[in-house]
Amino acid sequence: MSATPSLYIGLMSGTSLDGVDGVLADFAGGGIRSIAAAFTPFPAELRSELMALQAASHNELEREALAANGLALCYAECVRQLMPSAGVPVTAVAVHGQTIRHRPELGFTRQTNNPALLAELTGIDVIADFRSRDIAAGGQGAPLVPAFHEAAFGKPDSARVVVNIGGIGNISVLHGDGRVTGFDTGPGNVLMDLWIGRHLGKPYDEDGAWAAGGRVHEPLLEALLDEAYFRQPAPKSTGRDLFHDQWLNAKLARFGDVAPQDVMATLTRLTAVTIAESIRGESAGVEAVYACGGGAYNATLLQEIGNALGGVQVESTEALGVAPNRVEALAFAWLGYRFSQREPGNLPAVTGARGARILGALYPA
Ligand SMILES: Nc1ncnc2c1ncn2[C@@H]1O[C@H](COP(=O)(O)OP(=O)(O)O)[C@@H](O)[C@H]1O
Ligand SMILES: [Mg+2]
């Protein structure tokens, strides 16, 4: 007989600023089962306001609060789409919020959100603010997904890597002996999206097709790799605070004559080699690499990560039974479940926190 359902909804909106990924999941009996998924794109105005709020600007307190209200409406819409698949009451909605600043070195991170409004709109308990407690305990507050990656994808005695390629990239190295390490590798899609948006007006390079037709410009690649973050030891985490359009513009300034498509190929290569180097630095004998996040749909990128790892095959997490675009929202649903169990969600070996901590705050229905 199967255990009584234990349903959670996870809502993730990451640095790509594309919209909200939602997953309805069942954790009955300690299992991990994703039941349904939904995606709610951000309205264009909200997206551009969230983009603007990534940097200091006029009247940002009020504007942030209003953006948080707009976000709550998107989150509620995503929940609404998932509810018909539930059947029985959902225990809680676990919502990441939208990162607008991530400054662990200054002791804070800010995920804009209005969990009180979301509780009001859905009538379901809401668990929010997963990162602050880890930072309060001296950690980076990121990445938080490695504990989930181990629970969902870990396999005893085999070294597996899960690489999440959202706006920012992050790796979880599941060593096979219970040890898990990981950190943010740097840009995932963020620079690639910016570049294709600027030149072709598209949100992203579908399948990596545009990059595939370009040629990597080696001196530009070298300039892009000349960034202290890539050499910094873990624990480390990053975001749009560092990898923004001015960062890219400054790097490109010396290379005005490189064809846009070649720049695209070079940015794709940058993401690939920084991920591959990060993996290599963590584990000599990686047997399998599984990609998730939207970047897992970029065939050129996965191919290049594999090449940079000397021919290791890079598959998507689909091979492990979870569609790549579901993984991160499922991870936050699981972190909500952990909160409800009063179990820690962070891995001190990953974030650098002083210890394991229960992550999140509850806004009762
Ligand atoms: N078919 C695709 N081909 C190439 N890239 C894709 C594709 N689908 C999604 N992406 C990339 O994935 C990004 C969204 O990934 P996501 O995991 O949602 O990131 P985040 O968590 O930062 O929001 C898009 O901005 C785009 O760069
Ligand atoms: Mg996204």
XYZ file of C-alpha atoms and ligand atoms in Angstrom:
393
model
C 0.000 0.000 0.000
C 1.314 3.418 -0.821
C 1.701 5.995 1.947
C -0.711 8.925 2.378
C 0.220 11.622 -0.159
C 2.377 14.422 1.098
C 2.030 17.109 -1.549
C 4.138 20.211 -1.986
C 4.377 22.803 -4.711
C 7.797 24.263 -5.508
C 8.074 27.613 -7.319
C 11.371 28.712 -8.793
C 12.178 31.855 -10.723
C 15.883 32.125 -11.337
C 18.404 34.595 -12.700
C 17.256 34.080 -16.298
C 14.130 36.121 -15.430
C 12.117 34.093 -17.931
C 9.246 33.273 -15.594
C 8.130 30.885 -12.871
C 8.658 27.135 -12.988
C 6.240 25.248 -10.757
C 6.195 21.594 -9.806
C 3.651 19.637 -7.798
C 5.446 16.848 -5.948
C 4.673 14.011 -3.606
C 7.200 13.147 -0.879
C 5.144 10.441 0.813
C 7.237 7.879 2.647
C 10.453 9.770 1.936
C 10.085 9.261 -1.826
C 10.491 11.977 -4.455
C 7.866 12.043 -7.172
C 7.037 14.964 -9.437
C 3.384 14.835 -10.446
C 2.857 17.885 -12.635
C 4.695 20.944 -13.903
C 3.642 24.399 -15.044
C 5.404 27.488 -16.340
C 4.107 31.035 -15.994
C 6.093 33.560 -18.042
C 6.611 37.003 -16.520
C 4.615 39.799 -18.169
C 7.086 41.977 -20.113
C 6.680 44.945 -17.762
C 7.360 42.879 -14.648
C 10.372 41.295 -16.293
C 11.928 44.628 -17.176
C 11.240 46.006 -13.695
C 12.865 42.920 -12.107
C 15.801 43.457 -14.444
C 16.058 47.122 -13.437
C 15.925 46.204 -9.736
C 19.105 44.151 -10.115
C 21.058 47.388 -9.626
C 20.670 50.462 -7.408
C 18.084 52.863 -8.769
C 15.623 55.596 -7.838
C 12.845 54.816 -5.318
C 13.780 51.150 -5.321
C 12.134 50.332 -1.954
C 8.682 51.118 -3.247
C 9.366 49.661 -6.674
C 10.638 46.428 -5.151
C 7.510 46.101 -3.006
C 5.278 46.607 -6.039
C 7.303 44.119 -8.087
C 6.923 41.610 -5.238
C 3.155 42.008 -5.439
C 3.303 41.410 -9.199
C 5.442 38.328 -8.616
C 2.932 36.950 -6.112
C 0.249 37.152 -8.812
C 2.457 35.126 -11.193
C 3.213 32.602 -8.466
C -0.495 32.282 -7.646
C -1.290 31.724 -11.327
C 1.326 28.965 -11.502
C -0.191 27.329 -8.379
C -3.653 27.598 -9.934
C -2.479 25.638 -12.977
C -1.060 22.865 -10.809
C -3.995 22.415 -8.432
C -6.196 20.244 -10.681
C -3.439 17.581 -10.590
C -3.410 17.454 -6.780
C -6.619 15.626 -5.831
C -5.895 15.986 -2.122
C -4.900 19.164 -0.218
C -1.416 20.532 -0.792
C 0.583 20.835 2.446
C 2.590 23.882 1.423
C 3.868 26.027 -1.406
C 7.640 26.499 -1.236
C 8.625 29.628 -3.127
C 12.152 30.795 -3.880
C 11.338 34.419 -4.750
C 13.251 36.486 -7.281
C 16.855 37.291 -6.502
C 17.576 40.990 -7.012
C 20.770 41.176 -4.922
C 23.090 38.423 -3.790
C 25.858 39.747 -1.554
C 26.804 37.021 0.931
C 30.130 38.811 1.520
C 28.090 41.696 2.962
C 25.851 39.328 4.916
C 22.693 39.455 2.835
C 20.835 38.136 -0.135
C 17.489 39.418 -1.316
C 14.800 37.308 -2.932
C 11.969 39.677 -3.666
C 8.680 38.097 -2.726
C 5.372 38.675 -0.997
C 4.691 35.311 0.650
C 1.904 36.801 2.773
C 0.033 37.790 -0.382
C 0.688 34.385 -1.929
C -0.781 32.676 1.174
C -3.766 34.999 0.903
C -4.240 34.302 -2.818
C -3.852 30.519 -2.609
C -5.199 29.651 0.842
C -2.199 27.334 1.229
C 0.692 27.544 3.711
C 3.654 29.275 2.083
C 7.293 28.642 2.942
C 9.694 31.313 1.696
C 13.124 32.915 2.182
C 15.285 29.803 1.979
C 18.656 31.496 1.655
C 18.881 33.982 4.514
C 19.446 31.518 7.334
C 22.435 29.924 5.624
C 23.995 33.377 5.167
C 23.242 34.214 8.807
C 25.243 31.100 9.664
C 28.203 32.396 7.649
C 27.395 30.589 4.412
C 26.930 31.699 0.815
C 23.207 30.939 0.902
C 23.847 29.132 -2.379
C 23.738 26.760 -4.038
C 20.935 25.099 -2.057
C 20.058 22.408 -4.580
C 22.966 19.984 -3.964
C 21.245 18.276 -0.975
C 18.271 17.625 -3.219
C 20.450 16.468 -6.110
C 22.026 13.889 -3.771
C 18.634 12.753 -2.451
C 17.142 12.449 -5.932
C 20.083 11.448 -8.121
C 22.849 10.122 -5.849
C 24.005 6.568 -6.434
C 26.213 4.699 -3.944
C 29.739 4.010 -5.181
C 29.414 6.037 -8.344
C 30.640 9.568 -8.937
C 27.938 11.631 -10.573
C 27.783 15.311 -11.370
C 24.574 17.278 -11.686
C 25.038 20.581 -13.464
C 22.225 23.083 -13.329
C 22.411 25.590 -16.142
C 20.068 28.463 -15.372
C 21.075 32.094 -15.695
C 24.016 31.112 -13.509
C 25.572 27.637 -13.587
C 26.078 25.467 -10.549
C 27.450 21.979 -10.027
C 26.693 19.302 -7.467
C 29.359 16.617 -7.299
C 27.860 13.469 -5.791
C 31.007 11.574 -4.861
C 29.252 8.259 -4.291
C 30.450 7.926 -0.677
C 27.861 10.315 0.755
C 30.066 13.370 0.232
C 28.595 16.178 -1.827
C 30.449 19.253 -2.983
C 29.418 22.038 -5.302
C 29.310 25.746 -6.051
C 28.247 28.308 -8.632
C 30.489 28.012 -11.677
C 29.716 31.461 -13.132
C 27.553 32.397 -16.104
C 25.134 29.764 -17.339
C 22.795 31.301 -19.909
C 22.873 34.868 -18.660
C 25.490 36.266 -21.069
C 24.331 34.141 -23.988
C 20.743 35.365 -23.517
C 21.926 38.937 -23.281
C 23.921 38.648 -26.492
C 21.286 37.020 -28.675
C 18.715 39.459 -27.293
C 20.911 42.359 -28.340
C 21.665 41.051 -31.840
C 18.701 38.944 -32.926
C 16.017 40.109 -30.492
C 15.466 36.523 -29.331
C 15.184 35.475 -25.668
C 17.706 32.626 -26.085
C 19.685 30.605 -28.595
C 17.332 27.723 -29.267
C 19.276 24.438 -29.148
C 22.479 26.456 -29.366
C 21.933 26.659 -33.145
C 23.301 30.185 -33.600
C 26.417 29.432 -31.554
C 26.948 26.205 -33.509
C 27.389 28.227 -36.724
C 29.953 30.587 -35.176
C 33.653 30.240 -34.474
C 35.202 30.588 -31.040
C 37.433 33.660 -30.879
C 40.317 32.476 -28.703
C 41.700 35.865 -27.553
C 38.184 36.936 -26.549
C 37.673 33.661 -24.709
C 40.924 34.273 -22.854
C 39.770 37.769 -21.887
C 36.436 36.421 -20.649
C 38.183 33.763 -18.589
C 40.336 36.447 -16.991
C 37.928 36.921 -14.105
C 38.888 36.465 -10.463
C 35.644 34.623 -9.693
C 36.724 31.646 -11.818
C 39.921 31.250 -9.795
C 38.353 31.795 -6.392
C 38.156 28.632 -4.271
C 34.772 27.270 -3.090
C 32.537 27.994 -1.243
C 31.428 30.636 -3.692
C 28.264 31.872 -5.335
C 27.453 34.565 -7.820
C 24.706 36.234 -9.832
C 23.828 39.212 -11.950
C 25.666 41.316 -9.335
C 28.847 40.297 -11.156
C 27.885 38.895 -14.553
C 25.876 41.778 -16.013
C 25.947 43.621 -19.306
C 28.673 46.057 -18.214
C 30.922 43.112 -17.358
C 30.457 41.780 -20.873
C 30.795 45.190 -22.523
C 34.084 45.837 -20.736
C 35.460 42.495 -21.932
C 34.275 43.109 -25.495
C 35.631 46.642 -25.685
C 38.987 45.411 -27.014
C 37.362 43.128 -29.588
C 35.030 45.422 -31.504
C 35.449 43.613 -34.808
C 34.429 40.089 -33.781
C 31.313 38.935 -35.659
C 28.270 38.662 -33.363
C 27.818 34.989 -34.160
C 31.437 34.305 -33.211
C 30.892 36.147 -29.930
C 27.923 33.842 -29.341
C 30.069 30.773 -29.967
C 32.680 32.190 -27.589
C 30.146 32.881 -24.815
C 28.799 29.354 -25.179
C 32.334 28.033 -24.921
C 32.911 30.204 -21.827
C 29.967 28.583 -20.048
C 31.123 25.132 -21.157
C 34.750 25.431 -20.096
C 34.028 27.085 -16.744
C 31.590 24.268 -15.940
C 34.021 21.600 -17.155
C 36.979 23.097 -15.259
C 34.865 23.291 -12.111
C 33.919 19.636 -12.443
C 37.504 18.595 -13.087
C 38.697 20.484 -10.048
C 36.274 18.605 -7.808
C 36.628 15.068 -9.032
C 39.197 13.265 -11.106
C 37.064 10.309 -12.062
C 33.678 11.609 -13.083
C 31.656 8.825 -14.607
C 28.503 10.643 -15.544
C 27.345 14.222 -15.958
C 23.660 15.116 -15.942
C 22.431 18.550 -16.941
C 19.292 20.322 -15.813
C 17.855 23.833 -16.049
C 17.009 25.499 -19.349
C 20.616 25.190 -20.569
C 20.118 21.424 -20.734
C 18.099 22.117 -23.917
C 21.146 23.711 -25.548
C 22.667 20.825 -27.510
C 25.752 22.812 -28.527
C 26.488 23.645 -24.900
C 26.154 20.047 -23.652
C 28.374 18.841 -26.478
C 31.022 21.413 -25.568
C 30.947 20.521 -21.869
C 31.513 16.887 -22.843
C 34.376 17.848 -25.178
C 35.998 19.984 -22.502
C 35.814 16.998 -20.143
C 37.708 14.874 -22.638
C 34.740 13.060 -24.124
C 32.576 12.359 -21.075
C 28.985 12.011 -22.206
C 26.715 14.722 -20.873
C 23.073 13.738 -20.688
C 20.095 15.592 -19.322
C 18.454 14.555 -16.044
C 15.692 13.096 -18.196
C 17.922 10.003 -18.184
C 17.389 9.869 -14.400
C 13.646 10.297 -14.684
C 13.224 14.039 -14.094
C 12.771 16.504 -16.959
C 15.531 19.156 -16.803
C 13.075 22.052 -16.535
C 11.466 20.465 -13.459
C 14.541 19.864 -11.345
C 15.006 23.210 -9.611
C 11.316 23.748 -8.769
C 11.210 20.175 -7.507
C 14.269 20.950 -5.375
C 12.473 23.867 -3.716
C 9.362 21.742 -3.154
C 11.688 19.283 -1.413
C 13.304 22.071 0.637
C 9.776 23.037 1.733
C 9.179 19.438 2.743
C 12.442 19.452 4.691
C 11.356 22.644 6.467
C 8.050 20.988 7.432
C 9.983 18.040 8.860
C 12.283 20.479 10.692
C 15.189 18.954 8.788
C 18.127 20.982 7.432
C 18.236 21.967 3.772
C 21.776 23.304 3.389
C 25.042 21.413 3.087
C 27.742 23.224 5.076
C 30.413 21.618 2.874
C 28.823 23.389 -0.082
C 27.717 26.762 1.288
C 30.392 27.213 3.938
C 27.824 27.740 6.702
C 28.865 26.938 10.277
C 26.433 24.047 10.337
C 23.311 22.434 8.975
C 20.298 24.728 9.296
C 16.550 24.491 8.809
C 15.845 26.822 5.891
C 12.771 28.934 5.317
C 10.008 30.823 7.052
C 6.334 29.886 7.265
C 3.402 32.064 6.233
C 0.354 30.066 7.350
C -2.666 29.923 5.053
N 15.468 25.084 -26.134
C 16.420 25.809 -25.539
N 17.611 25.979 -26.162
C 18.592 26.709 -25.596
N 18.474 27.319 -24.402
C 17.309 27.176 -23.725
C 16.231 26.419 -24.252
N 15.225 26.456 -23.339
C 15.655 27.208 -22.313
N 16.909 27.661 -22.533
C 17.723 28.527 -21.669
O 17.365 28.324 -20.340
C 17.056 29.561 -19.699
C 16.039 29.336 -18.611
O 16.572 28.384 -17.741
P 16.096 28.253 -16.256
O 16.512 26.909 -15.787
O 14.651 28.604 -16.156
O 16.974 29.352 -15.557
P 16.674 30.229 -14.285
O 16.540 29.275 -13.159
O 17.852 31.125 -14.181
O 15.394 30.958 -14.589
C 16.594 30.454 -20.824
O 16.779 31.807 -20.504
C 17.490 30.000 -21.960
O 18.738 30.623 -21.886
Mg 13.674 30.177 -15.195
